[in-house]
PDB file of C-alpha atoms and ligand atoms in Angstrom:
ATOM      1  CA  UNK A   1      47.949-108.425 -50.168  1.00  0.00           C
ATOM      2  CA  UNK A   2      48.115-105.524 -52.575  1.00  0.00           C
ATOM      3  CA  UNK A   3      44.849-103.710 -53.075  1.00  0.00           C
ATOM      4  CA  UNK A   4      43.485-103.694 -56.600  1.00  0.00           C
ATOM      5  CA  UNK A   5      42.912-100.290 -58.141  1.00  0.00           C
ATOM      6  CA  UNK A   6      39.256 -99.375 -58.765  1.00  0.00           C
ATOM      7  CA  UNK A   7      38.138 -96.627 -61.128  1.00  0.00           C
ATOM      8  CA  UNK A   8      34.396 -96.016 -60.936  1.00  0.00           C
ATOM      9  CA  UNK A   9      32.361 -93.644 -63.087  1.00  0.00           C
ATOM     10  CA  UNK A  10      29.297 -92.030 -61.540  1.00  0.00           C
ATOM     11  CA  UNK A  11      27.279 -90.773 -64.490  1.00  0.00           C
ATOM     12  CA  UNK A  12      24.791 -88.987 -62.191  1.00  0.00           C
ATOM     13  CA  UNK A  13      21.765 -87.581 -64.107  1.00  0.00           C
ATOM     14  CA  UNK A  14      23.301 -88.015 -67.561  1.00  0.00           C
ATOM     15  CA  UNK A  15      22.892 -90.262 -70.629  1.00  0.00           C
ATOM     16  CA  UNK A  16      19.818 -91.591 -72.349  1.00  0.00           C
ATOM     17  CA  UNK A  17      19.856 -95.328 -73.096  1.00  0.00           C
ATOM     18  CA  UNK A  18      21.126 -94.613 -76.598  1.00  0.00           C
ATOM     19  CA  UNK A  19      23.908 -92.332 -75.349  1.00  0.00           C
ATOM     20  CA  UNK A  20      24.819 -94.820 -72.635  1.00  0.00           C
ATOM     21  CA  UNK A  21      25.211 -97.641 -75.153  1.00  0.00           C
ATOM     22  CA  UNK A  22      27.386 -95.445 -77.342  1.00  0.00           C
ATOM     23  CA  UNK A  23      29.658 -94.590 -74.414  1.00  0.00           C
ATOM     24  CA  UNK A  24      29.880 -98.246 -73.378  1.00  0.00           C
ATOM     25  CA  UNK A  25      30.831 -99.301 -76.888  1.00  0.00           C
ATOM     26  CA  UNK A  26      33.730 -96.791 -76.852  1.00  0.00           C
ATOM     27  CA  UNK A  27      34.782 -97.813 -73.334  1.00  0.00           C
ATOM     28  CA  UNK A  28      34.899-101.472 -74.324  1.00  0.00           C
ATOM     29  CA  UNK A  29      37.143-100.589 -77.244  1.00  0.00           C
ATOM     30  CA  UNK A  30      39.513 -98.440 -75.153  1.00  0.00           C
ATOM     31  CA  UNK A  31      39.643-100.659 -72.067  1.00  0.00           C
ATOM     32  CA  UNK A  32      39.602-104.205 -73.454  1.00  0.00           C
ATOM     33  CA  UNK A  33      43.257-104.835 -72.527  1.00  0.00           C
ATOM     34  CA  UNK A  34      43.093-103.532 -68.947  1.00  0.00           C
ATOM     35  CA  UNK A  35      43.591-106.305 -66.375  1.00  0.00           C
ATOM     36  CA  UNK A  36      45.032-104.657 -63.276  1.00  0.00           C
ATOM     37  CA  UNK A  37      42.116-102.352 -62.488  1.00  0.00           C
ATOM     38  CA  UNK A  38      38.499-102.887 -61.476  1.00  0.00           C
ATOM     39  CA  UNK A  39      36.490-100.702 -63.840  1.00  0.00           C
ATOM     40  CA  UNK A  40      32.996 -99.748 -62.709  1.00  0.00           C
ATOM     41  CA  UNK A  41      30.294 -97.595 -64.282  1.00  0.00           C
ATOM     42  CA  UNK A  42      27.131 -96.313 -62.616  1.00  0.00           C
ATOM     43  CA  UNK A  43      24.580 -95.223 -65.262  1.00  0.00           C
ATOM     44  CA  UNK A  44      21.130 -93.862 -64.347  1.00  0.00           C
ATOM     45  CA  UNK A  45      18.475 -96.493 -63.523  1.00  0.00           C
ATOM     46  CA  UNK A  46      16.819 -96.312 -66.944  1.00  0.00           C
ATOM     47  CA  UNK A  47      20.010 -97.456 -68.675  1.00  0.00           C
ATOM     48  CA  UNK A  48      21.077-100.174 -66.206  1.00  0.00           C
ATOM     49  CA  UNK A  49      19.491-103.144 -67.938  1.00  0.00           C
ATOM     50  CA  UNK A  50      20.712-102.252 -71.426  1.00  0.00           C
ATOM     51  CA  UNK A  51      24.193-101.340 -70.216  1.00  0.00           C
ATOM     52  CA  UNK A  52      24.347-104.527 -68.131  1.00  0.00           C
ATOM     53  CA  UNK A  53      23.732-106.560 -71.284  1.00  0.00           C
ATOM     54  CA  UNK A  54      26.227-104.503 -73.291  1.00  0.00           C
ATOM     55  CA  UNK A  55      29.089-105.083 -70.837  1.00  0.00           C
ATOM     56  CA  UNK A  56      28.661-108.839 -70.475  1.00  0.00           C
ATOM     57  CA  UNK A  57      32.037-110.502 -71.182  1.00  0.00           C
ATOM     58  CA  UNK A  58      33.895-107.229 -70.673  1.00  0.00           C
ATOM     59  CA  UNK A  59      36.203-106.069 -67.863  1.00  0.00           C
ATOM     60  CA  UNK A  60      33.593-103.455 -66.835  1.00  0.00           C
ATOM     61  CA  UNK A  61      31.307-103.945 -63.826  1.00  0.00           C
ATOM     62  CA  UNK A  62      27.885-102.366 -63.390  1.00  0.00           C
ATOM     63  CA  UNK A  63      26.886-100.227 -60.401  1.00  0.00           C
ATOM     64  CA  UNK A  64      23.755 -98.279 -59.456  1.00  0.00           C
ATOM     65  CA  UNK A  65      23.819 -94.801 -57.992  1.00  0.00           C
ATOM     66  CA  UNK A  66      21.336 -95.393 -55.196  1.00  0.00           C
ATOM     67  CA  UNK A  67      18.953 -97.907 -53.610  1.00  0.00           C
ATOM     68  CA  UNK A  68      16.238 -98.178 -50.989  1.00  0.00           C
ATOM     69  CA  UNK A  69      16.688-100.639 -48.124  1.00  0.00           C
ATOM     70  CA  UNK A  70      13.354-102.494 -48.323  1.00  0.00           C
ATOM     71  CA  UNK A  71      13.159-105.324 -50.863  1.00  0.00           C
ATOM     72  CA  UNK A  72       9.623-104.463 -52.041  1.00  0.00           C
ATOM     73  CA  UNK A  73       6.448-102.759 -50.916  1.00  0.00           C
ATOM     74  CA  UNK A  74       4.583 -99.461 -51.030  1.00  0.00           C
ATOM     75  CA  UNK A  75       7.588 -97.184 -51.515  1.00  0.00           C
ATOM     76  CA  UNK A  76       6.814 -95.154 -54.624  1.00  0.00           C
ATOM     77  CA  UNK A  77       9.754 -94.077 -56.722  1.00  0.00           C
ATOM     78  CA  UNK A  78      12.384 -96.347 -55.253  1.00  0.00           C
ATOM     79  CA  UNK A  79      14.398 -99.368 -56.380  1.00  0.00           C
ATOM     80  CA  UNK A  80      15.633-102.207 -54.177  1.00  0.00           C
ATOM     81  CA  UNK A  81      18.892-104.125 -53.918  1.00  0.00           C
ATOM     82  CA  UNK A  82      17.495-107.415 -55.324  1.00  0.00           C
ATOM     83  CA  UNK A  83      16.155-105.476 -58.346  1.00  0.00           C
ATOM     84  CA  UNK A  84      19.611-104.007 -58.964  1.00  0.00           C
ATOM     85  CA  UNK A  85      21.260-107.404 -58.637  1.00  0.00           C
ATOM     86  CA  UNK A  86      18.751-108.835 -61.120  1.00  0.00           C
ATOM     87  CA  UNK A  87      19.811-106.390 -63.853  1.00  0.00           C
ATOM     88  CA  UNK A  88      23.465-107.198 -63.331  1.00  0.00           C
ATOM     89  CA  UNK A  89      24.686-104.653 -60.779  1.00  0.00           C
ATOM     90  CA  UNK A  90      27.655-105.764 -58.713  1.00  0.00           C
ATOM     91  CA  UNK A  91      28.004-102.554 -56.712  1.00  0.00           C
ATOM     92  CA  UNK A  92      25.919 -99.584 -55.595  1.00  0.00           C
ATOM     93  CA  UNK A  93      26.766 -96.095 -54.352  1.00  0.00           C
ATOM     94  CA  UNK A  94      25.531 -95.352 -50.861  1.00  0.00           C
ATOM     95  CA  UNK A  95      25.198 -91.935 -49.224  1.00  0.00           C
ATOM     96  CA  UNK A  96      26.531 -89.753 -52.031  1.00  0.00           C
ATOM     97  CA  UNK A  97      26.645 -86.131 -50.830  1.00  0.00           C
ATOM     98  CA  UNK A  98      24.242 -85.097 -53.622  1.00  0.00           C
ATOM     99  CA  UNK A  99      21.678 -87.533 -52.220  1.00  0.00           C
ATOM    100  CA  UNK A 100      22.119 -85.950 -48.824  1.00  0.00           C
ATOM    101  CA  UNK A 101      22.123 -82.380 -50.209  1.00  0.00           C
ATOM    102  CA  UNK A 102      19.137 -82.589 -52.582  1.00  0.00           C
ATOM    103  CA  UNK A 103      17.053 -85.536 -51.365  1.00  0.00           C
ATOM    104  CA  UNK A 104      17.296 -85.334 -47.596  1.00  0.00           C
ATOM    105  CA  UNK A 105      19.085 -88.650 -47.201  1.00  0.00           C
ATOM    106  CA  UNK A 106      20.613 -89.043 -43.792  1.00  0.00           C
ATOM    107  CA  UNK A 107      23.770 -90.631 -42.516  1.00  0.00           C
ATOM    108  CA  UNK A 108      21.725 -93.091 -40.462  1.00  0.00           C
ATOM    109  CA  UNK A 109      20.056 -94.350 -43.605  1.00  0.00           C
ATOM    110  CA  UNK A 110      23.446 -94.967 -45.252  1.00  0.00           C
ATOM    111  CA  UNK A 111      23.953 -97.875 -42.850  1.00  0.00           C
ATOM    112  CA  UNK A 112      20.570 -99.385 -43.751  1.00  0.00           C
ATOM    113  CA  UNK A 113      21.307 -99.010 -47.465  1.00  0.00           C
ATOM    114  CA  UNK A 114      24.719-100.630 -47.100  1.00  0.00           C
ATOM    115  CA  UNK A 115      23.206-103.541 -45.168  1.00  0.00           C
ATOM    116  CA  UNK A 116      20.484-104.075 -47.788  1.00  0.00           C
ATOM    117  CA  UNK A 117      23.032-103.959 -50.600  1.00  0.00           C
ATOM    118  CA  UNK A 118      25.243-106.563 -48.935  1.00  0.00           C
ATOM    119  CA  UNK A 119      22.269-108.845 -48.284  1.00  0.00           C
ATOM    120  CA  UNK A 120      21.608-108.898 -52.045  1.00  0.00           C
ATOM    121  CA  UNK A 121      25.254-109.613 -52.844  1.00  0.00           C
ATOM    122  CA  UNK A 122      26.101-106.063 -53.927  1.00  0.00           C
ATOM    123  CA  UNK A 123      29.222-104.211 -52.749  1.00  0.00           C
ATOM    124  CA  UNK A 124      28.302-100.804 -51.334  1.00  0.00           C
ATOM    125  CA  UNK A 125      30.527 -97.863 -52.263  1.00  0.00           C
ATOM    126  CA  UNK A 126      30.065 -95.744 -49.172  1.00  0.00           C
ATOM    127  CA  UNK A 127      30.571 -92.041 -49.937  1.00  0.00           C
ATOM    128  CA  UNK A 128      31.826 -89.727 -47.211  1.00  0.00           C
ATOM    129  CA  UNK A 129      33.395 -86.288 -47.178  1.00  0.00           C
ATOM    130  CA  UNK A 130      33.348 -82.870 -45.541  1.00  0.00           C
ATOM    131  CA  UNK A 131      31.926 -79.559 -46.779  1.00  0.00           C
ATOM    132  CA  UNK A 132      34.126 -76.488 -47.237  1.00  0.00           C
ATOM    133  CA  UNK A 133      32.688 -74.983 -44.063  1.00  0.00           C
ATOM    134  CA  UNK A 134      33.614 -78.102 -42.102  1.00  0.00           C
ATOM    135  CA  UNK A 135      37.145 -78.149 -43.565  1.00  0.00           C
ATOM    136  CA  UNK A 136      37.661 -74.485 -42.731  1.00  0.00           C
ATOM    137  CA  UNK A 137      36.503 -75.144 -39.177  1.00  0.00           C
ATOM    138  CA  UNK A 138      39.124 -77.911 -38.924  1.00  0.00           C
ATOM    139  CA  UNK A 139      36.412 -80.519 -38.558  1.00  0.00           C
ATOM    140  CA  UNK A 140      37.337 -82.729 -41.533  1.00  0.00           C
ATOM    141  CA  UNK A 141      38.572 -85.759 -39.604  1.00  0.00           C
ATOM    142  CA  UNK A 142      35.726 -85.629 -37.105  1.00  0.00           C
ATOM    143  CA  UNK A 143      33.057 -85.370 -39.830  1.00  0.00           C
ATOM    144  CA  UNK A 144      34.568 -88.102 -41.975  1.00  0.00           C
ATOM    145  CA  UNK A 145      34.906 -90.441 -38.978  1.00  0.00           C
ATOM    146  CA  UNK A 146      31.287 -89.832 -38.007  1.00  0.00           C
ATOM    147  CA  UNK A 147      30.085 -90.551 -41.552  1.00  0.00           C
ATOM    148  CA  UNK A 148      32.199 -93.701 -41.787  1.00  0.00           C
ATOM    149  CA  UNK A 149      30.864 -94.972 -38.466  1.00  0.00           C
ATOM    150  CA  UNK A 150      27.260 -94.296 -39.534  1.00  0.00           C
ATOM    151  CA  UNK A 151      27.749 -96.087 -42.848  1.00  0.00           C
ATOM    152  CA  UNK A 152      29.213 -99.271 -41.417  1.00  0.00           C
ATOM    153  CA  UNK A 153      27.140 -99.287 -38.261  1.00  0.00           C
ATOM    154  CA  UNK A 154      25.511-102.657 -37.727  1.00  0.00           C
ATOM    155  CA  UNK A 155      27.717-104.446 -40.262  1.00  0.00           C
ATOM    156  CA  UNK A 156      29.764-107.481 -39.285  1.00  0.00           C
ATOM    157  CA  UNK A 157      33.492-107.258 -39.952  1.00  0.00           C
ATOM    158  CA  UNK A 158      33.020-109.647 -42.869  1.00  0.00           C
ATOM    159  CA  UNK A 159      30.446-107.266 -44.315  1.00  0.00           C
ATOM    160  CA  UNK A 160      32.686-104.250 -43.748  1.00  0.00           C
ATOM    161  CA  UNK A 161      35.388-106.057 -45.716  1.00  0.00           C
ATOM    162  CA  UNK A 162      33.065-106.156 -48.760  1.00  0.00           C
ATOM    163  CA  UNK A 163      32.536-102.372 -48.713  1.00  0.00           C
ATOM    164  CA  UNK A 164      34.401 -99.794 -50.761  1.00  0.00           C
ATOM    165  CA  UNK A 165      34.886 -96.354 -49.201  1.00  0.00           C
ATOM    166  CA  UNK A 166      34.863 -93.222 -51.373  1.00  0.00           C
ATOM    167  CA  UNK A 167      36.280 -90.066 -49.845  1.00  0.00           C
ATOM    168  CA  UNK A 168      34.678 -87.185 -51.709  1.00  0.00           C
ATOM    169  CA  UNK A 169      35.282 -83.737 -50.234  1.00  0.00           C
ATOM    170  CA  UNK A 170      32.045 -81.898 -51.099  1.00  0.00           C
ATOM    171  CA  UNK A 171      33.971 -78.738 -52.041  1.00  0.00           C
ATOM    172  CA  UNK A 172      35.854 -80.670 -54.735  1.00  0.00           C
ATOM    173  CA  UNK A 173      32.819 -82.248 -56.431  1.00  0.00           C
ATOM    174  CA  UNK A 174      32.051 -80.719 -59.807  1.00  0.00           C
ATOM    175  CA  UNK A 175      33.959 -77.557 -58.918  1.00  0.00           C
ATOM    176  CA  UNK A 176      37.269 -78.191 -60.649  1.00  0.00           C
ATOM    177  CA  UNK A 177      38.878 -77.696 -57.221  1.00  0.00           C
ATOM    178  CA  UNK A 178      40.700 -80.949 -56.604  1.00  0.00           C
ATOM    179  CA  UNK A 179      42.113 -81.873 -53.199  1.00  0.00           C
ATOM    180  CA  UNK A 180      45.896 -81.898 -53.322  1.00  0.00           C
ATOM    181  CA  UNK A 181      47.386 -85.405 -53.234  1.00  0.00           C
ATOM    182  CA  UNK A 182      48.687 -84.647 -49.729  1.00  0.00           C
ATOM    183  CA  UNK A 183      45.288 -83.405 -48.500  1.00  0.00           C
ATOM    184  CA  UNK A 184      43.559 -86.492 -49.885  1.00  0.00           C
ATOM    185  CA  UNK A 185      46.221 -88.901 -48.611  1.00  0.00           C
ATOM    186  CA  UNK A 186      45.938 -87.447 -45.098  1.00  0.00           C
ATOM    187  CA  UNK A 187      42.210 -88.190 -44.947  1.00  0.00           C
ATOM    188  CA  UNK A 188      42.552 -91.600 -46.628  1.00  0.00           C
ATOM    189  CA  UNK A 189      45.178 -92.627 -44.072  1.00  0.00           C
ATOM    190  CA  UNK A 190      42.888 -91.481 -41.250  1.00  0.00           C
ATOM    191  CA  UNK A 191      39.996 -93.501 -42.686  1.00  0.00           C
ATOM    192  CA  UNK A 192      42.188 -96.608 -42.885  1.00  0.00           C
ATOM    193  CA  UNK A 193      43.403 -96.002 -39.344  1.00  0.00           C
ATOM    194  CA  UNK A 194      39.823 -95.895 -38.111  1.00  0.00           C
ATOM    195  CA  UNK A 195      39.069 -99.153 -39.950  1.00  0.00           C
ATOM    196  CA  UNK A 196      42.193-100.653 -38.399  1.00  0.00           C
ATOM    197  CA  UNK A 197      40.583-100.259 -34.985  1.00  0.00           C
ATOM    198  CA  UNK A 198      37.954-102.758 -36.195  1.00  0.00           C
ATOM    199  CA  UNK A 199      40.342-105.188 -37.878  1.00  0.00           C
ATOM    200  CA  UNK A 200      43.866-104.632 -39.133  1.00  0.00           C
ATOM    201  CA  UNK A 201      43.693-107.145 -41.982  1.00  0.00           C
ATOM    202  CA  UNK A 202      40.349-105.843 -43.219  1.00  0.00           C
ATOM    203  CA  UNK A 203      41.611-102.230 -43.081  1.00  0.00           C
ATOM    204  CA  UNK A 204      44.634-103.209 -45.164  1.00  0.00           C
ATOM    205  CA  UNK A 205      42.537-104.971 -47.791  1.00  0.00           C
ATOM    206  CA  UNK A 206      39.817-102.331 -48.276  1.00  0.00           C
ATOM    207  CA  UNK A 207      39.783-100.032 -51.283  1.00  0.00           C
ATOM    208  CA  UNK A 208      39.461 -96.335 -50.447  1.00  0.00           C
ATOM    209  CA  UNK A 209      38.653 -94.226 -53.523  1.00  0.00           C
ATOM    210  CA  UNK A 210      39.120 -90.493 -53.973  1.00  0.00           C
ATOM    211  CA  UNK A 211      36.363 -88.472 -55.678  1.00  0.00           C
ATOM    212  CA  UNK A 212      36.168 -84.800 -56.608  1.00  0.00           C
ATOM    213  CA  UNK A 213      37.293 -83.288 -59.926  1.00  0.00           C
ATOM    214  CA  UNK A 214      39.611 -86.184 -60.759  1.00  0.00           C
ATOM    215  CA  UNK A 215      40.740 -85.891 -64.399  1.00  0.00           C
ATOM    216  CA  UNK A 216      43.316 -87.652 -66.611  1.00  0.00           C
ATOM    217  CA  UNK A 217      45.882 -84.935 -65.876  1.00  0.00           C
ATOM    218  CA  UNK A 218      45.672 -85.054 -62.067  1.00  0.00           C
ATOM    219  CA  UNK A 219      44.860 -88.760 -61.618  1.00  0.00           C
ATOM    220  CA  UNK A 220      48.384 -90.200 -61.647  1.00  0.00           C
ATOM    221  CA  UNK A 221      49.549 -88.134 -58.699  1.00  0.00           C
ATOM    222  CA  UNK A 222      46.426 -88.821 -56.645  1.00  0.00           C
ATOM    223  CA  UNK A 223      46.508 -92.546 -57.451  1.00  0.00           C
ATOM    224  CA  UNK A 224      50.193 -92.629 -56.537  1.00  0.00           C
ATOM    225  CA  UNK A 225      49.423 -91.936 -52.867  1.00  0.00           C
ATOM    226  CA  UNK A 226      49.828 -94.863 -50.489  1.00  0.00           C
ATOM    227  CA  UNK A 227      46.221 -94.979 -49.275  1.00  0.00           C
ATOM    228  CA  UNK A 228      44.405 -93.898 -52.452  1.00  0.00           C
ATOM    229  CA  UNK A 229      43.220 -97.084 -54.141  1.00  0.00           C
ATOM    230  CA  UNK A 230      41.210 -95.604 -56.967  1.00  0.00           C
ATOM    231  CA  UNK A 231      38.793 -92.904 -58.003  1.00  0.00           C
ATOM    232  CA  UNK A 232      35.089 -92.147 -58.115  1.00  0.00           C
ATOM    233  CA  UNK A 233      34.717 -89.982 -61.176  1.00  0.00           C
ATOM    234  CA  UNK A 234      31.804 -87.706 -62.091  1.00  0.00           C
ATOM    235  CA  UNK A 235      32.295 -85.270 -64.975  1.00  0.00           C
ATOM    236  CA  UNK A 236      35.300 -87.020 -66.485  1.00  0.00           C
ATOM    237  CA  UNK A 237      33.424 -90.346 -66.673  1.00  0.00           C
ATOM    238  CA  UNK A 238      31.016 -88.965 -69.282  1.00  0.00           C
ATOM    239  CA  UNK A 239      33.365 -89.319 -72.234  1.00  0.00           C
ATOM    240  CA  UNK A 240      35.207 -92.513 -73.064  1.00  0.00           C
ATOM    241  CA  UNK A 241      38.532 -90.756 -73.694  1.00  0.00           C
ATOM    242  CA  UNK A 242      38.708 -88.990 -70.335  1.00  0.00           C
ATOM    243  CA  UNK A 243      37.471 -92.002 -68.327  1.00  0.00           C
ATOM    244  CA  UNK A 244      39.889 -94.350 -70.084  1.00  0.00           C
ATOM    245  CA  UNK A 245      42.579 -91.683 -69.623  1.00  0.00           C
ATOM    246  CA  UNK A 246      42.125 -91.937 -65.860  1.00  0.00           C
ATOM    247  CA  UNK A 247      42.153 -95.751 -65.896  1.00  0.00           C
ATOM    248  CA  UNK A 248      45.448 -95.623 -67.772  1.00  0.00           C
ATOM    249  CA  UNK A 249      46.927 -92.651 -65.902  1.00  0.00           C
ATOM    250  CA  UNK A 250      49.003 -94.503 -63.324  1.00  0.00           C
ATOM    251  CA  UNK A 251      52.737 -93.947 -63.292  1.00  0.00           C
TER     252      UNK A 251
HETATM  253  P1  LIG B   1      33.265 -84.803 -60.277  1.00  0.00           P
HETATM  254  O1  LIG B   1      34.330 -85.762 -60.749  1.00  0.00           O
HETATM  255  O2  LIG B   1      32.419 -84.257 -61.383  1.00  0.00           O
HETATM  256  O3  LIG B   1      33.842 -83.744 -59.383  1.00  0.00           O
HETATM  257  O4  LIG B   1      32.248 -85.657 -59.363  1.00  0.00           O
HETATM  258  C1  LIG B   1      32.745 -86.460 -58.352  1.00  0.00           C
HETATM  259  C2  LIG B   1      31.632 -87.268 -57.796  1.00  0.00           C
HETATM  260  O5  LIG B   1      30.742 -86.769 -57.154  1.00  0.00           O
HETATM  261  C3  LIG B   1      31.629 -88.708 -58.078  1.00  0.00           C
HETATM  262  O6  LIG B   1      30.674 -89.371 -57.324  1.00  0.00           O
END
């Protein structure tokens, strides 16, 4: 079965509710005819409810950027999977490198977050990727494998099948330095190979996204690689023209 392309926008710490609604209105206009791509946007928490309402009856799905694994309780400052599902989220990012870099999230907790997301019916987008130091030390495959294992640890194969993997080399995020299509493809193929050890059919069906300075002008070549099934877009998801440009970039 052919894998469906997924283009997901991670808005990070950007957009007020008003700005978010403006962007969504433009995206709806530019993307209304798109059928062969899963389009996902991940606004900040404060805009989720309003954006969720504004994309009802559109081809755009809502995602959150983060979650905590408990459903409720004395955990100040966090949001749970059932709360995200309630406001219309279908997916949630898990283990983004910025969460690990700035907020001390650990790889072990990625697994707990993924499990909690799945329990609430959300698809986790599990983010993995090496730093420049790790790449230069030839440790890319080892690091990525370790992160993948930690993220899907404790999940049944059926649960793994519901996950999306995002390979985001840390050195390519927000830097304008994009991985070459060959560099990205090599890691994507290795990720799929590792999933194949769990279940061949599941590995074949899973979407593996590339993230890191993807733009309309480099998207077609990246998305043309055999094991790159979409993109997780930061900077270029903040304007409707560039995000739609990536959705429509395929050759
Ligand atoms: P940029 O597209 O800005 O490099 O960000 C990628 C990213 O981190 C998406 O999650």
